[in-house]
């Protein structure tokens, strides 16, 4: 599978995750978000950028429980809870947000 972004073909796997993490940029993220029916706001970008930093540091995409805890620590308790994250990413904060962030599917996600 693939998506078209600014005249470039970006390869994705059968679930829509990037094959090459280096293909990611904000335009690619916006295209994936559109496919996912997610209207990107500054709050969405905050989570996406957090995930990319987390991945750079730990080389793993966090599962939802780890994500929730880590966001709470860094961005505050009002953002570090499942309700807030599911409002932003209704198909699963870890799974959907990682896809938009250009990261691999988190371990433990079905």
PDB file of C-alpha atoms in Angstrom:
ATOM      1  CA  UNK A   1       0.000   0.000   0.000  1.00  0.00           C
ATOM      2  CA  UNK A   2       1.005   3.622  -0.306  1.00  0.00           C
ATOM      3  CA  UNK A   3      -0.146   7.208   0.095  1.00  0.00           C
ATOM      4  CA  UNK A   4       0.517  10.204  -2.141  1.00  0.00           C
ATOM      5  CA  UNK A   5       1.984  13.269  -0.444  1.00  0.00           C
ATOM      6  CA  UNK A   6       3.168  16.326  -2.390  1.00  0.00           C
ATOM      7  CA  UNK A   7       3.627  14.233  -5.537  1.00  0.00           C
ATOM      8  CA  UNK A   8       5.643  11.565  -3.717  1.00  0.00           C
ATOM      9  CA  UNK A   9       4.552   7.992  -3.142  1.00  0.00           C
ATOM     10  CA  UNK A  10       5.072   6.946   0.466  1.00  0.00           C
ATOM     11  CA  UNK A  11       5.031   3.205   1.136  1.00  0.00           C
ATOM     12  CA  UNK A  12       2.844   1.890   3.969  1.00  0.00           C
ATOM     13  CA  UNK A  13       2.109  -1.580   5.237  1.00  0.00           C
ATOM     14  CA  UNK A  14      -1.340  -3.200   4.982  1.00  0.00           C
ATOM     15  CA  UNK A  15      -2.484  -1.361   8.136  1.00  0.00           C
ATOM     16  CA  UNK A  16      -1.276   2.054   6.971  1.00  0.00           C
ATOM     17  CA  UNK A  17       1.927   2.327   9.043  1.00  0.00           C
ATOM     18  CA  UNK A  18       4.977   3.761   7.286  1.00  0.00           C
ATOM     19  CA  UNK A  19       7.390   1.166   5.900  1.00  0.00           C
ATOM     20  CA  UNK A  20      10.321   3.617   6.156  1.00  0.00           C
ATOM     21  CA  UNK A  21      10.219   5.766   9.278  1.00  0.00           C
ATOM     22  CA  UNK A  22      12.493   8.287   7.549  1.00  0.00           C
ATOM     23  CA  UNK A  23       9.651   9.105   5.101  1.00  0.00           C
ATOM     24  CA  UNK A  24       7.803  10.930   7.888  1.00  0.00           C
ATOM     25  CA  UNK A  25       7.278  14.674   7.954  1.00  0.00           C
ATOM     26  CA  UNK A  26       4.353  16.871   9.001  1.00  0.00           C
ATOM     27  CA  UNK A  27       2.773  16.692   5.526  1.00  0.00           C
ATOM     28  CA  UNK A  28       2.869  12.879   5.666  1.00  0.00           C
ATOM     29  CA  UNK A  29       1.377  13.026   9.179  1.00  0.00           C
ATOM     30  CA  UNK A  30      -1.427  15.285   7.943  1.00  0.00           C
ATOM     31  CA  UNK A  31      -2.179  12.896   5.050  1.00  0.00           C
ATOM     32  CA  UNK A  32      -2.319   9.884   7.398  1.00  0.00           C
ATOM     33  CA  UNK A  33      -4.490  11.848   9.854  1.00  0.00           C
ATOM     34  CA  UNK A  34      -6.890  12.694   7.026  1.00  0.00           C
ATOM     35  CA  UNK A  35      -7.177   8.983   6.134  1.00  0.00           C
ATOM     36  CA  UNK A  36      -7.835   8.294   9.821  1.00  0.00           C
ATOM     37  CA  UNK A  37     -10.509  11.040   9.962  1.00  0.00           C
ATOM     38  CA  UNK A  38      -8.517  12.953  12.575  1.00  0.00           C
ATOM     39  CA  UNK A  39      -8.581  16.748  12.392  1.00  0.00           C
ATOM     40  CA  UNK A  40      -5.109  17.738  13.632  1.00  0.00           C
ATOM     41  CA  UNK A  41      -5.084  20.447  16.305  1.00  0.00           C
ATOM     42  CA  UNK A  42      -2.178  21.740  18.420  1.00  0.00           C
ATOM     43  CA  UNK A  43      -3.160  19.123  21.047  1.00  0.00           C
ATOM     44  CA  UNK A  44      -2.863  16.336  18.451  1.00  0.00           C
ATOM     45  CA  UNK A  45       0.547  17.618  17.342  1.00  0.00           C
ATOM     46  CA  UNK A  46       1.660  17.767  20.973  1.00  0.00           C
ATOM     47  CA  UNK A  47       0.944  14.025  21.367  1.00  0.00           C
ATOM     48  CA  UNK A  48       2.463  13.154  17.966  1.00  0.00           C
ATOM     49  CA  UNK A  49       5.657  15.088  18.747  1.00  0.00           C
ATOM     50  CA  UNK A  50       5.798  13.519  22.213  1.00  0.00           C
ATOM     51  CA  UNK A  51       5.580  10.052  20.623  1.00  0.00           C
ATOM     52  CA  UNK A  52       8.375  10.834  18.174  1.00  0.00           C
ATOM     53  CA  UNK A  53      10.636  12.039  21.009  1.00  0.00           C
ATOM     54  CA  UNK A  54       9.764   8.945  23.052  1.00  0.00           C
ATOM     55  CA  UNK A  55      10.612   6.698  20.098  1.00  0.00           C
ATOM     56  CA  UNK A  56      13.918   8.507  19.493  1.00  0.00           C
ATOM     57  CA  UNK A  57      14.867   7.961  23.130  1.00  0.00           C
ATOM     58  CA  UNK A  58      13.660   4.368  23.682  1.00  0.00           C
ATOM     59  CA  UNK A  59      13.463   2.925  20.124  1.00  0.00           C
ATOM     60  CA  UNK A  60       9.994   1.558  20.846  1.00  0.00           C
ATOM     61  CA  UNK A  61       6.454   2.850  20.365  1.00  0.00           C
ATOM     62  CA  UNK A  62       4.759   2.886  23.781  1.00  0.00           C
ATOM     63  CA  UNK A  63       1.631   0.887  24.554  1.00  0.00           C
ATOM     64  CA  UNK A  64      -1.347   2.955  25.709  1.00  0.00           C
ATOM     65  CA  UNK A  65      -0.763   2.504  29.453  1.00  0.00           C
ATOM     66  CA  UNK A  66       2.888   3.583  29.155  1.00  0.00           C
ATOM     67  CA  UNK A  67       1.908   6.447  26.851  1.00  0.00           C
ATOM     68  CA  UNK A  68      -0.725   7.724  29.274  1.00  0.00           C
ATOM     69  CA  UNK A  69       1.711   7.680  32.206  1.00  0.00           C
ATOM     70  CA  UNK A  70       4.555   9.309  30.264  1.00  0.00           C
ATOM     71  CA  UNK A  71       2.323  12.073  28.878  1.00  0.00           C
ATOM     72  CA  UNK A  72       0.957  12.751  32.364  1.00  0.00           C
ATOM     73  CA  UNK A  73       4.502  13.136  33.651  1.00  0.00           C
ATOM     74  CA  UNK A  74       5.613  15.483  30.880  1.00  0.00           C
ATOM     75  CA  UNK A  75       2.456  17.380  29.877  1.00  0.00           C
ATOM     76  CA  UNK A  76       0.398  17.288  33.072  1.00  0.00           C
ATOM     77  CA  UNK A  77      -2.278  15.094  34.626  1.00  0.00           C
ATOM     78  CA  UNK A  78      -5.113  16.713  32.650  1.00  0.00           C
ATOM     79  CA  UNK A  79      -3.520  15.330  29.454  1.00  0.00           C
ATOM     80  CA  UNK A  80      -2.152  12.113  30.923  1.00  0.00           C
ATOM     81  CA  UNK A  81      -5.404  10.189  31.018  1.00  0.00           C
ATOM     82  CA  UNK A  82      -7.176   7.804  28.680  1.00  0.00           C
ATOM     83  CA  UNK A  83     -10.299   9.961  28.311  1.00  0.00           C
ATOM     84  CA  UNK A  84      -8.323  12.934  26.952  1.00  0.00           C
ATOM     85  CA  UNK A  85      -6.210  10.771  24.629  1.00  0.00           C
ATOM     86  CA  UNK A  86      -9.207   8.832  23.282  1.00  0.00           C
ATOM     87  CA  UNK A  87     -10.965  12.128  22.520  1.00  0.00           C
ATOM     88  CA  UNK A  88      -7.976  13.073  20.336  1.00  0.00           C
ATOM     89  CA  UNK A  89      -7.432   9.614  18.831  1.00  0.00           C
ATOM     90  CA  UNK A  90     -10.715   7.660  18.993  1.00  0.00           C
ATOM     91  CA  UNK A  91      -9.297   4.490  17.405  1.00  0.00           C
ATOM     92  CA  UNK A  92      -6.724   4.130  20.152  1.00  0.00           C
ATOM     93  CA  UNK A  93      -4.256   6.727  21.376  1.00  0.00           C
ATOM     94  CA  UNK A  94      -1.216   4.481  21.026  1.00  0.00           C
ATOM     95  CA  UNK A  95      -2.202   2.743  17.792  1.00  0.00           C
ATOM     96  CA  UNK A  96      -3.675   5.688  15.870  1.00  0.00           C
ATOM     97  CA  UNK A  97      -1.311   8.361  17.192  1.00  0.00           C
ATOM     98  CA  UNK A  98       1.739   6.190  16.417  1.00  0.00           C
ATOM     99  CA  UNK A  99       0.501   5.702  12.864  1.00  0.00           C
ATOM    100  CA  UNK A 100       0.153   9.478  12.404  1.00  0.00           C
ATOM    101  CA  UNK A 101       3.561   9.977  14.050  1.00  0.00           C
ATOM    102  CA  UNK A 102       5.107   7.644  11.472  1.00  0.00           C
ATOM    103  CA  UNK A 103       6.102   5.071  14.080  1.00  0.00           C
ATOM    104  CA  UNK A 104       5.690   1.301  14.087  1.00  0.00           C
ATOM    105  CA  UNK A 105       2.564  -0.211  15.572  1.00  0.00           C
ATOM    106  CA  UNK A 106       3.021  -0.418  19.351  1.00  0.00           C
ATOM    107  CA  UNK A 107       3.591  -3.858  20.788  1.00  0.00           C
ATOM    108  CA  UNK A 108       0.462  -5.275  22.359  1.00  0.00           C
ATOM    109  CA  UNK A 109      -1.900  -3.444  19.984  1.00  0.00           C
ATOM    110  CA  UNK A 110      -4.267  -5.650  18.038  1.00  0.00           C
TER     111      UNK A 110
END
